[in-house]
Amino acid sequence: MSIAFLDGNYLPLEEAKISPMDRGFLFGDGIYEVVPSYAGKMVGFAPHIARMQSGLAAVGIKLDWTEQDWSELCHRLIDENGAGNLGIYLHVSRGADSKRFHAFPETVTPTVFAFAFEIAPAPVADLAQAKAYKVSTNQDLRWDRCHIKSTALLGNVLHFQQGYEKGHGETLLYNANNELTEASACNAFIVKDNVVITPPLDNQLLPGITRHIVLDTLRRDGSIAIEERTVTMDEVHSADEVWITSSSKEIAPVTEIDGVPVGNGQVGNMWLAAQTLFSAGKFDY
Ligand code: PDD
């Protein structure tokens, strides 16, 4: 049985109930995070909370929780749910109003909901064990504020579904200029001539915590060149390697795009090098 948190109480997940007038339900008016945790140790807790605080500020949801409050919640959920391989889902909606009206209610108490769910064991930096992804591509038809981790994910859901229906595990997205933005639930990287390249942070993509850890880890190590710059889809299609990153996938190799092999179609050595460094240092974040 999974133990969740809702508005101050810990309770079995199936007993957690919210009002249908909650603006998270009616409008997708909320901010969320997913923090990975292995044997009780979280990866990127502080940057995840910082991103949530800036998301709440960006959409004007006022919640006076400190990093310490979030830490206590996460640790309690980890303990209550067996401290194995867990994703900790954190969700703050603007709250339940008495009417359905687009403007922010003057007085409303945000709804805070959290639960823990089992995730796969952390990826291992091993070419033979790597989980390779086949992906689709689509023009990014979401909104212009993709840097905000909003619970309004219908655009992402529709893009993910487009790939899923073709048997693909993700969908790479590109803007109207044919430039890579990210994937429907991951950031994206390419490797060309041993240089690791990823689109720069702007309103077109989520500032992924895994993306940050990858770049920071490689920068500190110093042996692999990295570039944050615009990536065209032509470059994606002619890349030696393509990776997608997210909290639960860490660095996942992409070996096929729209049915065409990436590079030689095998998981690459640059992935191995990057995932090795990531695995070694991730609990420092
Ligand atoms: N997805 N881009 C998008 C659109 C995402 O939804 C995610 C994460 C990422 C990667 O971010 P991070 O490295 O901080 O997990 C990039 C989460 C896990 C989800 O929606 O389940």
PDB file of C-alpha atoms and ligand atoms in Angstrom:
ATOM      1  CA  MET A   1       0.000   0.000   0.000  1.00  0.00           C
ATOM      2  CA  SER A   2       1.321   3.337  -0.974  1.00  0.00           C
ATOM      3  CA  ILE A   3       1.236   6.209   1.520  1.00  0.00           C
ATOM      4  CA  ALA A   4       0.571   9.670   0.115  1.00  0.00           C
ATOM      5  CA  PHE A   5       0.386  13.202   1.506  1.00  0.00           C
ATOM      6  CA  LEU A   6      -2.554  15.533   0.958  1.00  0.00           C
ATOM      7  CA  ASP A   7      -3.025  18.917   2.631  1.00  0.00           C
ATOM      8  CA  GLY A   8      -1.179  18.120   5.829  1.00  0.00           C
ATOM      9  CA  ASN A   9      -2.153  14.469   6.216  1.00  0.00           C
ATOM     10  CA  TYR A  10      -0.419  11.188   5.444  1.00  0.00           C
ATOM     11  CA  LEU A  11      -2.879   8.584   4.192  1.00  0.00           C
ATOM     12  CA  PRO A  12      -3.198   5.580   1.857  1.00  0.00           C
ATOM     13  CA  LEU A  13      -3.028   6.857  -1.738  1.00  0.00           C
ATOM     14  CA  GLU A  14      -6.446   5.443  -2.621  1.00  0.00           C
ATOM     15  CA  GLU A  15      -8.007   7.473   0.210  1.00  0.00           C
ATOM     16  CA  ALA A  16      -6.600  10.787  -1.054  1.00  0.00           C
ATOM     17  CA  LYS A  17      -9.474  12.839  -2.503  1.00  0.00           C
ATOM     18  CA  ILE A  18      -9.669  16.408  -3.792  1.00  0.00           C
ATOM     19  CA  SER A  19     -12.545  18.677  -4.712  1.00  0.00           C
ATOM     20  CA  PRO A  20     -13.591  18.671  -8.381  1.00  0.00           C
ATOM     21  CA  MET A  21     -13.481  22.478  -8.020  1.00  0.00           C
ATOM     22  CA  ASP A  22      -9.722  22.310  -7.500  1.00  0.00           C
ATOM     23  CA  ARG A  23      -8.094  24.491 -10.144  1.00  0.00           C
ATOM     24  CA  GLY A  24      -5.504  21.797 -10.694  1.00  0.00           C
ATOM     25  CA  PHE A  25      -8.345  19.555 -11.873  1.00  0.00           C
ATOM     26  CA  LEU A  26     -10.322  22.210 -13.788  1.00  0.00           C
ATOM     27  CA  PHE A  27      -7.466  24.190 -15.381  1.00  0.00           C
ATOM     28  CA  GLY A  28      -4.249  22.234 -14.879  1.00  0.00           C
ATOM     29  CA  ASP A  29      -3.404  25.235 -12.691  1.00  0.00           C
ATOM     30  CA  GLY A  30      -0.456  23.876 -10.754  1.00  0.00           C
ATOM     31  CA  ILE A  31       3.254  23.095 -10.579  1.00  0.00           C
ATOM     32  CA  TYR A  32       4.852  19.700  -9.998  1.00  0.00           C
ATOM     33  CA  GLU A  33       8.158  17.918  -9.522  1.00  0.00           C
ATOM     34  CA  VAL A  34       9.403  14.342  -9.684  1.00  0.00           C
ATOM     35  CA  VAL A  35      12.447  13.629  -7.481  1.00  0.00           C
ATOM     36  CA  PRO A  36      14.179  10.235  -7.836  1.00  0.00           C
ATOM     37  CA  SER A  37      15.344   8.409  -4.721  1.00  0.00           C
ATOM     38  CA  TYR A  38      17.377   5.224  -4.333  1.00  0.00           C
ATOM     39  CA  ALA A  39      17.661   3.400  -0.982  1.00  0.00           C
ATOM     40  CA  GLY A  40      16.637   6.557   0.826  1.00  0.00           C
ATOM     41  CA  LYS A  41      18.976   8.921  -1.040  1.00  0.00           C
ATOM     42  CA  MET A  42      17.488  11.556  -3.336  1.00  0.00           C
ATOM     43  CA  VAL A  43      19.124  12.875  -6.496  1.00  0.00           C
ATOM     44  CA  GLY A  44      18.959  16.633  -7.023  1.00  0.00           C
ATOM     45  CA  PHE A  45      16.623  17.411  -4.131  1.00  0.00           C
ATOM     46  CA  ALA A  46      17.720  21.059  -3.712  1.00  0.00           C
ATOM     47  CA  PRO A  47      17.566  21.981  -7.432  1.00  0.00           C
ATOM     48  CA  HIS A  48      14.193  20.210  -7.778  1.00  0.00           C
ATOM     49  CA  ILE A  49      12.776  22.286  -4.914  1.00  0.00           C
ATOM     50  CA  ALA A  50      14.358  25.476  -6.265  1.00  0.00           C
ATOM     51  CA  ARG A  51      12.746  24.823  -9.663  1.00  0.00           C
ATOM     52  CA  MET A  52       9.381  24.250  -8.003  1.00  0.00           C
ATOM     53  CA  GLN A  53       9.676  27.464  -5.970  1.00  0.00           C
ATOM     54  CA  SER A  54      10.492  29.444  -9.122  1.00  0.00           C
ATOM     55  CA  GLY A  55       7.594  27.768 -10.981  1.00  0.00           C
ATOM     56  CA  LEU A  56       5.189  28.680  -8.172  1.00  0.00           C
ATOM     57  CA  ALA A  57       6.435  32.275  -8.265  1.00  0.00           C
ATOM     58  CA  ALA A  58       6.149  32.384 -12.075  1.00  0.00           C
ATOM     59  CA  VAL A  59       2.444  31.493 -11.945  1.00  0.00           C
ATOM     60  CA  GLY A  60       1.647  33.439  -8.767  1.00  0.00           C
ATOM     61  CA  ILE A  61       0.815  30.526  -6.462  1.00  0.00           C
ATOM     62  CA  LYS A  62       1.640  31.604  -2.916  1.00  0.00           C
ATOM     63  CA  LEU A  63       2.804  28.779  -0.696  1.00  0.00           C
ATOM     64  CA  ASP A  64       5.050  29.474   2.266  1.00  0.00           C
ATOM     65  CA  TRP A  65       6.827  26.122   2.374  1.00  0.00           C
ATOM     66  CA  THR A  66      10.584  26.134   2.940  1.00  0.00           C
ATOM     67  CA  GLU A  67      13.121  23.695   1.510  1.00  0.00           C
ATOM     68  CA  GLN A  68      13.153  22.129   4.982  1.00  0.00           C
ATOM     69  CA  ASP A  69       9.374  21.541   4.840  1.00  0.00           C
ATOM     70  CA  TRP A  70       9.753  19.783   1.490  1.00  0.00           C
ATOM     71  CA  SER A  71      12.681  17.773   2.801  1.00  0.00           C
ATOM     72  CA  GLU A  72      10.646  16.502   5.770  1.00  0.00           C
ATOM     73  CA  LEU A  73       7.789  15.543   3.442  1.00  0.00           C
ATOM     74  CA  CYS A  74      10.069  13.697   1.023  1.00  0.00           C
ATOM     75  CA  HIS A  75      11.883  11.797   3.769  1.00  0.00           C
ATOM     76  CA  ARG A  76       8.638  10.785   5.437  1.00  0.00           C
ATOM     77  CA  LEU A  77       7.250   9.502   2.108  1.00  0.00           C
ATOM     78  CA  ILE A  78      10.460   7.604   1.427  1.00  0.00           C
ATOM     79  CA  ASP A  79      10.297   5.961   4.880  1.00  0.00           C
ATOM     80  CA  GLU A  80       6.575   5.208   4.658  1.00  0.00           C
ATOM     81  CA  ASN A  81       7.014   3.619   1.237  1.00  0.00           C
ATOM     82  CA  GLY A  82       9.898   1.276   1.908  1.00  0.00           C
ATOM     83  CA  ALA A  83      12.904   3.399   0.868  1.00  0.00           C
ATOM     84  CA  GLY A  84      13.570   1.423  -2.324  1.00  0.00           C
ATOM     85  CA  ASN A  85      13.743   2.835  -5.855  1.00  0.00           C
ATOM     86  CA  LEU A  86      11.171   5.605  -5.677  1.00  0.00           C
ATOM     87  CA  GLY A  87       9.985   8.599  -7.623  1.00  0.00           C
ATOM     88  CA  ILE A  88       8.627  11.279  -5.287  1.00  0.00           C
ATOM     89  CA  TYR A  89       5.855  13.206  -7.025  1.00  0.00           C
ATOM     90  CA  LEU A  90       5.225  16.693  -5.559  1.00  0.00           C
ATOM     91  CA  HIS A  91       2.256  18.736  -6.726  1.00  0.00           C
ATOM     92  CA  VAL A  92       0.940  22.151  -5.737  1.00  0.00           C
ATOM     93  CA  SER A  93      -2.245  23.435  -7.338  1.00  0.00           C
ATOM     94  CA  ARG A  94      -3.677  26.905  -6.836  1.00  0.00           C
ATOM     95  CA  GLY A  95      -6.436  25.283  -4.781  1.00  0.00           C
ATOM     96  CA  ALA A  96     -10.212  24.760  -4.806  1.00  0.00           C
ATOM     97  CA  ASP A  97     -12.480  27.726  -5.501  1.00  0.00           C
ATOM     98  CA  SER A  98     -16.277  27.924  -5.076  1.00  0.00           C
ATOM     99  CA  LYS A  99     -16.796  28.816  -8.737  1.00  0.00           C
ATOM    100  CA  ARG A 100     -15.145  28.156 -12.074  1.00  0.00           C
ATOM    101  CA  PHE A 101     -13.654  31.516 -13.041  1.00  0.00           C
ATOM    102  CA  HIS A 102     -10.384  31.977 -14.901  1.00  0.00           C
ATOM    103  CA  ALA A 103      -8.941  34.810 -12.778  1.00  0.00           C
ATOM    104  CA  PHE A 104      -6.972  33.813  -9.680  1.00  0.00           C
ATOM    105  CA  PRO A 105      -9.288  33.684  -6.637  1.00  0.00           C
ATOM    106  CA  GLU A 106      -8.439  36.363  -4.075  1.00  0.00           C
ATOM    107  CA  THR A 107      -8.350  33.933  -1.223  1.00  0.00           C
ATOM    108  CA  VAL A 108      -7.589  30.318  -1.906  1.00  0.00           C
ATOM    109  CA  THR A 109      -5.435  27.750  -0.142  1.00  0.00           C
ATOM    110  CA  PRO A 110      -3.084  25.838  -2.436  1.00  0.00           C
ATOM    111  CA  THR A 111      -3.563  22.083  -2.544  1.00  0.00           C
ATOM    112  CA  VAL A 112      -0.371  20.191  -1.700  1.00  0.00           C
ATOM    113  CA  PHE A 113      -0.316  16.575  -2.829  1.00  0.00           C
ATOM    114  CA  ALA A 114       2.575  14.123  -2.901  1.00  0.00           C
ATOM    115  CA  PHE A 115       3.056  10.417  -3.336  1.00  0.00           C
ATOM    116  CA  ALA A 116       5.862   7.941  -3.933  1.00  0.00           C
ATOM    117  CA  PHE A 117       5.877   5.428  -6.760  1.00  0.00           C
ATOM    118  CA  GLU A 118       8.211   2.617  -7.609  1.00  0.00           C
ATOM    119  CA  ILE A 119      10.729   3.304 -10.365  1.00  0.00           C
ATOM    120  CA  ALA A 120      13.201   1.037 -12.142  1.00  0.00           C
ATOM    121  CA  PRO A 121      16.598   0.600 -10.501  1.00  0.00           C
ATOM    122  CA  ALA A 122      19.016   3.361 -11.493  1.00  0.00           C
ATOM    123  CA  PRO A 123      20.510   2.832 -14.957  1.00  0.00           C
ATOM    124  CA  VAL A 124      23.883   1.112 -14.941  1.00  0.00           C
ATOM    125  CA  ALA A 125      26.761   2.496 -17.014  1.00  0.00           C
ATOM    126  CA  ASP A 126      27.206  -0.665 -19.065  1.00  0.00           C
ATOM    127  CA  LEU A 127      26.861  -0.965 -22.852  1.00  0.00           C
ATOM    128  CA  ALA A 128      25.341  -4.442 -22.618  1.00  0.00           C
ATOM    129  CA  GLN A 129      22.685  -3.430 -20.066  1.00  0.00           C
ATOM    130  CA  ALA A 130      21.760  -0.011 -21.480  1.00  0.00           C
ATOM    131  CA  LYS A 131      18.068   0.545 -22.217  1.00  0.00           C
ATOM    132  CA  ALA A 132      18.081   2.005 -25.726  1.00  0.00           C
ATOM    133  CA  TYR A 133      15.144   4.079 -26.980  1.00  0.00           C
ATOM    134  CA  LYS A 134      13.451   4.266 -30.364  1.00  0.00           C
ATOM    135  CA  VAL A 135      11.781   7.639 -30.761  1.00  0.00           C
ATOM    136  CA  SER A 136       9.500   9.625 -33.033  1.00  0.00           C
ATOM    137  CA  THR A 137       9.823  13.277 -34.043  1.00  0.00           C
ATOM    138  CA  ASN A 138       7.119  15.933 -34.165  1.00  0.00           C
ATOM    139  CA  GLN A 139       6.856  19.682 -34.423  1.00  0.00           C
ATOM    140  CA  ASP A 140       6.568  21.052 -30.895  1.00  0.00           C
ATOM    141  CA  LEU A 141       2.983  22.269 -30.604  1.00  0.00           C
ATOM    142  CA  ARG A 142       2.969  23.018 -26.878  1.00  0.00           C
ATOM    143  CA  TRP A 143       2.906  26.527 -25.406  1.00  0.00           C
ATOM    144  CA  ASP A 144       5.518  29.269 -25.157  1.00  0.00           C
ATOM    145  CA  ARG A 145       6.294  28.703 -21.461  1.00  0.00           C
ATOM    146  CA  CYS A 146       7.806  25.242 -21.546  1.00  0.00           C
ATOM    147  CA  HIS A 147      10.375  26.338 -18.927  1.00  0.00           C
ATOM    148  CA  ILE A 148       7.576  26.206 -16.310  1.00  0.00           C
ATOM    149  CA  LYS A 149       6.938  22.719 -14.928  1.00  0.00           C
ATOM    150  CA  SER A 150       3.186  23.109 -15.142  1.00  0.00           C
ATOM    151  CA  THR A 151       0.757  20.304 -14.385  1.00  0.00           C
ATOM    152  CA  ALA A 152      -1.069  21.337 -17.602  1.00  0.00           C
ATOM    153  CA  LEU A 153       0.623  18.589 -19.606  1.00  0.00           C
ATOM    154  CA  LEU A 154      -1.912  17.876 -22.345  1.00  0.00           C
ATOM    155  CA  GLY A 155       0.488  19.143 -25.031  1.00  0.00           C
ATOM    156  CA  ASN A 156       3.200  16.827 -23.703  1.00  0.00           C
ATOM    157  CA  VAL A 157       0.743  13.944 -23.363  1.00  0.00           C
ATOM    158  CA  LEU A 158      -0.393  14.291 -26.992  1.00  0.00           C
ATOM    159  CA  HIS A 159       3.205  14.398 -28.235  1.00  0.00           C
ATOM    160  CA  PHE A 160       4.167  11.380 -26.130  1.00  0.00           C
ATOM    161  CA  GLN A 161       1.134   9.498 -27.421  1.00  0.00           C
ATOM    162  CA  GLN A 162       2.113  10.224 -31.052  1.00  0.00           C
ATOM    163  CA  GLY A 163       5.326   8.288 -30.516  1.00  0.00           C
ATOM    164  CA  TYR A 164       3.790   5.670 -28.243  1.00  0.00           C
ATOM    165  CA  GLU A 165       1.259   4.638 -30.903  1.00  0.00           C
ATOM    166  CA  LYS A 166       4.193   3.846 -33.208  1.00  0.00           C
ATOM    167  CA  GLY A 167       5.817   1.716 -30.534  1.00  0.00           C
ATOM    168  CA  HIS A 168       8.301   4.432 -29.616  1.00  0.00           C
ATOM    169  CA  GLY A 169       9.379   5.357 -26.103  1.00  0.00           C
ATOM    170  CA  GLU A 170       9.636   9.123 -26.624  1.00  0.00           C
ATOM    171  CA  THR A 171       8.993  11.899 -29.131  1.00  0.00           C
ATOM    172  CA  LEU A 172      11.696  14.424 -29.989  1.00  0.00           C
ATOM    173  CA  LEU A 173      10.273  17.891 -30.581  1.00  0.00           C
ATOM    174  CA  TYR A 174      11.431  20.659 -32.904  1.00  0.00           C
ATOM    175  CA  ASN A 175      10.277  24.248 -33.304  1.00  0.00           C
ATOM    176  CA  ALA A 176       9.043  26.043 -36.443  1.00  0.00           C
ATOM    177  CA  ASN A 177      12.686  26.703 -37.428  1.00  0.00           C
ATOM    178  CA  ASN A 178      13.434  22.979 -37.434  1.00  0.00           C
ATOM    179  CA  GLU A 179      15.490  23.279 -34.246  1.00  0.00           C
ATOM    180  CA  LEU A 180      15.451  20.640 -31.506  1.00  0.00           C
ATOM    181  CA  THR A 181      13.726  21.784 -28.307  1.00  0.00           C
ATOM    182  CA  GLU A 182      13.452  18.713 -26.036  1.00  0.00           C
ATOM    183  CA  ALA A 183      11.311  15.557 -25.865  1.00  0.00           C
ATOM    184  CA  SER A 184       7.782  15.181 -24.498  1.00  0.00           C
ATOM    185  CA  ALA A 185       9.037  14.261 -20.997  1.00  0.00           C
ATOM    186  CA  CYS A 186      12.830  14.494 -21.323  1.00  0.00           C
ATOM    187  CA  ASN A 187      15.592  16.865 -22.371  1.00  0.00           C
ATOM    188  CA  ALA A 188      17.612  15.958 -25.443  1.00  0.00           C
ATOM    189  CA  PHE A 189      21.320  15.875 -26.326  1.00  0.00           C
ATOM    190  CA  ILE A 190      23.295  14.977 -29.437  1.00  0.00           C
ATOM    191  CA  VAL A 191      26.917  13.912 -29.760  1.00  0.00           C
ATOM    192  CA  LYS A 192      28.935  14.832 -32.844  1.00  0.00           C
ATOM    193  CA  ASP A 193      32.670  14.235 -33.228  1.00  0.00           C
ATOM    194  CA  ASN A 194      32.941  13.586 -29.458  1.00  0.00           C
ATOM    195  CA  VAL A 195      31.293  16.905 -28.532  1.00  0.00           C
ATOM    196  CA  VAL A 196      28.154  16.738 -26.367  1.00  0.00           C
ATOM    197  CA  ILE A 197      25.632  19.332 -27.560  1.00  0.00           C
ATOM    198  CA  THR A 198      22.265  20.356 -26.098  1.00  0.00           C
ATOM    199  CA  PRO A 199      19.875  23.242 -26.818  1.00  0.00           C
ATOM    200  CA  PRO A 200      20.338  26.286 -24.540  1.00  0.00           C
ATOM    201  CA  LEU A 201      17.828  27.033 -21.770  1.00  0.00           C
ATOM    202  CA  ASP A 202      14.986  29.280 -22.876  1.00  0.00           C
ATOM    203  CA  ASN A 203      11.189  29.267 -22.881  1.00  0.00           C
ATOM    204  CA  GLN A 204      11.106  26.320 -25.319  1.00  0.00           C
ATOM    205  CA  LEU A 205      12.289  23.678 -22.870  1.00  0.00           C
ATOM    206  CA  LEU A 206      12.239  22.619 -19.254  1.00  0.00           C
ATOM    207  CA  PRO A 207      15.431  23.368 -17.309  1.00  0.00           C
ATOM    208  CA  GLY A 208      15.835  19.684 -16.515  1.00  0.00           C
ATOM    209  CA  ILE A 209      17.638  18.787 -13.307  1.00  0.00           C
ATOM    210  CA  THR A 210      19.201  15.760 -15.013  1.00  0.00           C
ATOM    211  CA  ARG A 211      20.327  18.025 -17.883  1.00  0.00           C
ATOM    212  CA  HIS A 212      21.927  20.296 -15.284  1.00  0.00           C
ATOM    213  CA  ILE A 213      23.666  17.413 -13.503  1.00  0.00           C
ATOM    214  CA  VAL A 214      24.962  16.012 -16.822  1.00  0.00           C
ATOM    215  CA  LEU A 215      26.393  19.371 -17.923  1.00  0.00           C
ATOM    216  CA  ASP A 216      27.843  20.206 -14.516  1.00  0.00           C
ATOM    217  CA  THR A 217      29.377  16.746 -14.116  1.00  0.00           C
ATOM    218  CA  LEU A 218      30.982  16.833 -17.575  1.00  0.00           C
ATOM    219  CA  ARG A 219      32.205  20.389 -17.033  1.00  0.00           C
ATOM    220  CA  ARG A 220      33.854  19.469 -13.724  1.00  0.00           C
ATOM    221  CA  ASP A 221      35.420  16.338 -15.184  1.00  0.00           C
ATOM    222  CA  GLY A 222      36.782  18.320 -18.112  1.00  0.00           C
ATOM    223  CA  SER A 223      37.589  15.436 -20.452  1.00  0.00           C
ATOM    224  CA  ILE A 224      34.515  15.779 -22.692  1.00  0.00           C
ATOM    225  CA  ALA A 225      33.704  18.945 -24.649  1.00  0.00           C
ATOM    226  CA  ILE A 226      30.176  20.329 -24.216  1.00  0.00           C
ATOM    227  CA  GLU A 227      28.223  22.988 -26.061  1.00  0.00           C
ATOM    228  CA  GLU A 228      24.882  24.580 -25.184  1.00  0.00           C
ATOM    229  CA  ARG A 229      23.664  25.929 -28.493  1.00  0.00           C
ATOM    230  CA  THR A 230      20.898  25.670 -31.070  1.00  0.00           C
ATOM    231  CA  VAL A 231      20.711  22.173 -32.597  1.00  0.00           C
ATOM    232  CA  THR A 232      19.045  21.751 -35.989  1.00  0.00           C
ATOM    233  CA  MET A 233      17.100  18.620 -36.856  1.00  0.00           C
ATOM    234  CA  ASP A 234      19.618  17.993 -39.656  1.00  0.00           C
ATOM    235  CA  GLU A 235      22.246  17.760 -36.920  1.00  0.00           C
ATOM    236  CA  VAL A 236      20.017  15.404 -34.937  1.00  0.00           C
ATOM    237  CA  HIS A 237      19.647  13.124 -37.949  1.00  0.00           C
ATOM    238  CA  SER A 238      23.391  13.100 -38.663  1.00  0.00           C
ATOM    239  CA  ALA A 239      24.501  12.823 -35.011  1.00  0.00           C
ATOM    240  CA  ASP A 240      26.828  10.064 -33.831  1.00  0.00           C
ATOM    241  CA  GLU A 241      24.719   9.621 -30.681  1.00  0.00           C
ATOM    242  CA  VAL A 242      21.465  11.032 -29.340  1.00  0.00           C
ATOM    243  CA  TRP A 243      20.490  10.957 -25.664  1.00  0.00           C
ATOM    244  CA  ILE A 244      17.359  11.823 -23.719  1.00  0.00           C
ATOM    245  CA  THR A 245      17.596  12.716 -20.029  1.00  0.00           C
ATOM    246  CA  SER A 246      15.140  12.766 -17.156  1.00  0.00           C
ATOM    247  CA  SER A 247      15.070  12.110 -13.445  1.00  0.00           C
ATOM    248  CA  SER A 248      14.166   8.429 -13.724  1.00  0.00           C
ATOM    249  CA  LYS A 249      15.960   7.645 -17.020  1.00  0.00           C
ATOM    250  CA  GLU A 250      19.173   9.548 -16.147  1.00  0.00           C
ATOM    251  CA  ILE A 251      20.985   9.499 -19.536  1.00  0.00           C
ATOM    252  CA  ALA A 252      19.140   7.229 -21.973  1.00  0.00           C
ATOM    253  CA  PRO A 253      20.632   6.406 -25.368  1.00  0.00           C
ATOM    254  CA  VAL A 254      18.450   6.791 -28.478  1.00  0.00           C
ATOM    255  CA  THR A 255      19.387   4.316 -31.202  1.00  0.00           C
ATOM    256  CA  GLU A 256      16.600   4.909 -33.709  1.00  0.00           C
ATOM    257  CA  ILE A 257      14.702   8.028 -34.834  1.00  0.00           C
ATOM    258  CA  ASP A 258      11.593   7.551 -36.986  1.00  0.00           C
ATOM    259  CA  GLY A 259      12.846   4.087 -37.909  1.00  0.00           C
ATOM    260  CA  VAL A 260      16.328   5.278 -38.969  1.00  0.00           C
ATOM    261  CA  PRO A 261      19.375   4.193 -36.920  1.00  0.00           C
ATOM    262  CA  VAL A 262      21.279   6.873 -35.025  1.00  0.00           C
ATOM    263  CA  GLY A 263      24.974   6.702 -36.013  1.00  0.00           C
ATOM    264  CA  ASN A 264      25.869   3.007 -36.247  1.00  0.00           C
ATOM    265  CA  GLY A 265      22.626   2.056 -34.490  1.00  0.00           C
ATOM    266  CA  GLN A 266      24.439   0.941 -31.327  1.00  0.00           C
ATOM    267  CA  VAL A 267      24.625   2.506 -27.878  1.00  0.00           C
ATOM    268  CA  GLY A 268      27.706   4.713 -28.032  1.00  0.00           C
ATOM    269  CA  ASN A 269      30.895   5.092 -26.039  1.00  0.00           C
ATOM    270  CA  MET A 270      30.207   8.735 -25.251  1.00  0.00           C
ATOM    271  CA  TRP A 271      26.986   7.623 -23.559  1.00  0.00           C
ATOM    272  CA  LEU A 272      29.016   5.124 -21.547  1.00  0.00           C
ATOM    273  CA  ALA A 273      31.491   7.804 -20.491  1.00  0.00           C
ATOM    274  CA  ALA A 274      28.771  10.293 -19.543  1.00  0.00           C
ATOM    275  CA  GLN A 275      26.589   7.781 -17.671  1.00  0.00           C
ATOM    276  CA  THR A 276      29.659   6.494 -15.801  1.00  0.00           C
ATOM    277  CA  LEU A 277      30.434  10.009 -14.557  1.00  0.00           C
ATOM    278  CA  PHE A 278      26.756  10.654 -13.813  1.00  0.00           C
ATOM    279  CA  SER A 279      26.368   7.433 -11.791  1.00  0.00           C
ATOM    280  CA  ALA A 280      29.479   8.247  -9.777  1.00  0.00           C
ATOM    281  CA  GLY A 281      28.472  11.787  -8.849  1.00  0.00           C
ATOM    282  CA  LYS A 282      24.674  12.055  -8.852  1.00  0.00           C
ATOM    283  CA  PHE A 283      24.185  11.837  -5.078  1.00  0.00           C
ATOM    284  CA  ASP A 284      26.279  14.988  -4.673  1.00  0.00           C
ATOM    285  CA  TYR A 285      23.425  16.978  -6.202  1.00  0.00           C
TER     286      TYR A 285
HETATM  287  N1  PDD B   1       9.553  14.794 -16.803  1.00  0.00           N
HETATM  288  N2  PDD B   1      11.381  18.031 -20.238  1.00  0.00           N
HETATM  289  C1  PDD B   1      10.119  17.725 -19.926  1.00  0.00           C
HETATM  290  C2  PDD B   1       9.027  18.249 -20.780  1.00  0.00           C
HETATM  291  C3  PDD B   1       9.852  16.915 -18.806  1.00  0.00           C
HETATM  292  O1  PDD B   1       8.577  16.622 -18.484  1.00  0.00           O
HETATM  293  C4  PDD B   1      10.926  16.408 -18.040  1.00  0.00           C
HETATM  294  C5  PDD B   1      10.710  15.552 -16.836  1.00  0.00           C
HETATM  295  C6  PDD B   1      12.241  16.751 -18.409  1.00  0.00           C
HETATM  296  C7  PDD B   1      13.437  16.283 -17.629  1.00  0.00           C
HETATM  297  O2  PDD B   1      13.522  16.973 -16.404  1.00  0.00           O
HETATM  298  P1  PDD B   1      14.247  16.358 -15.116  1.00  0.00           P
HETATM  299  O3  PDD B   1      15.621  15.987 -15.552  1.00  0.00           O
HETATM  300  O4  PDD B   1      14.240  17.475 -14.147  1.00  0.00           O
HETATM  301  O5  PDD B   1      13.456  15.164 -14.677  1.00  0.00           O
HETATM  302  C8  PDD B   1      12.429  17.572 -19.508  1.00  0.00           C
HETATM  303  C9  PDD B   1       9.114  14.234 -15.568  1.00  0.00           C
HETATM  304  C10 PDD B   1      10.045  13.260 -14.973  1.00  0.00           C
HETATM  305  C11 PDD B   1       7.678  13.781 -15.662  1.00  0.00           C
HETATM  306  O6  PDD B   1       6.887  14.561 -16.155  1.00  0.00           O
HETATM  307  O7  PDD B   1       7.353  12.687 -15.209  1.00  0.00           O
END
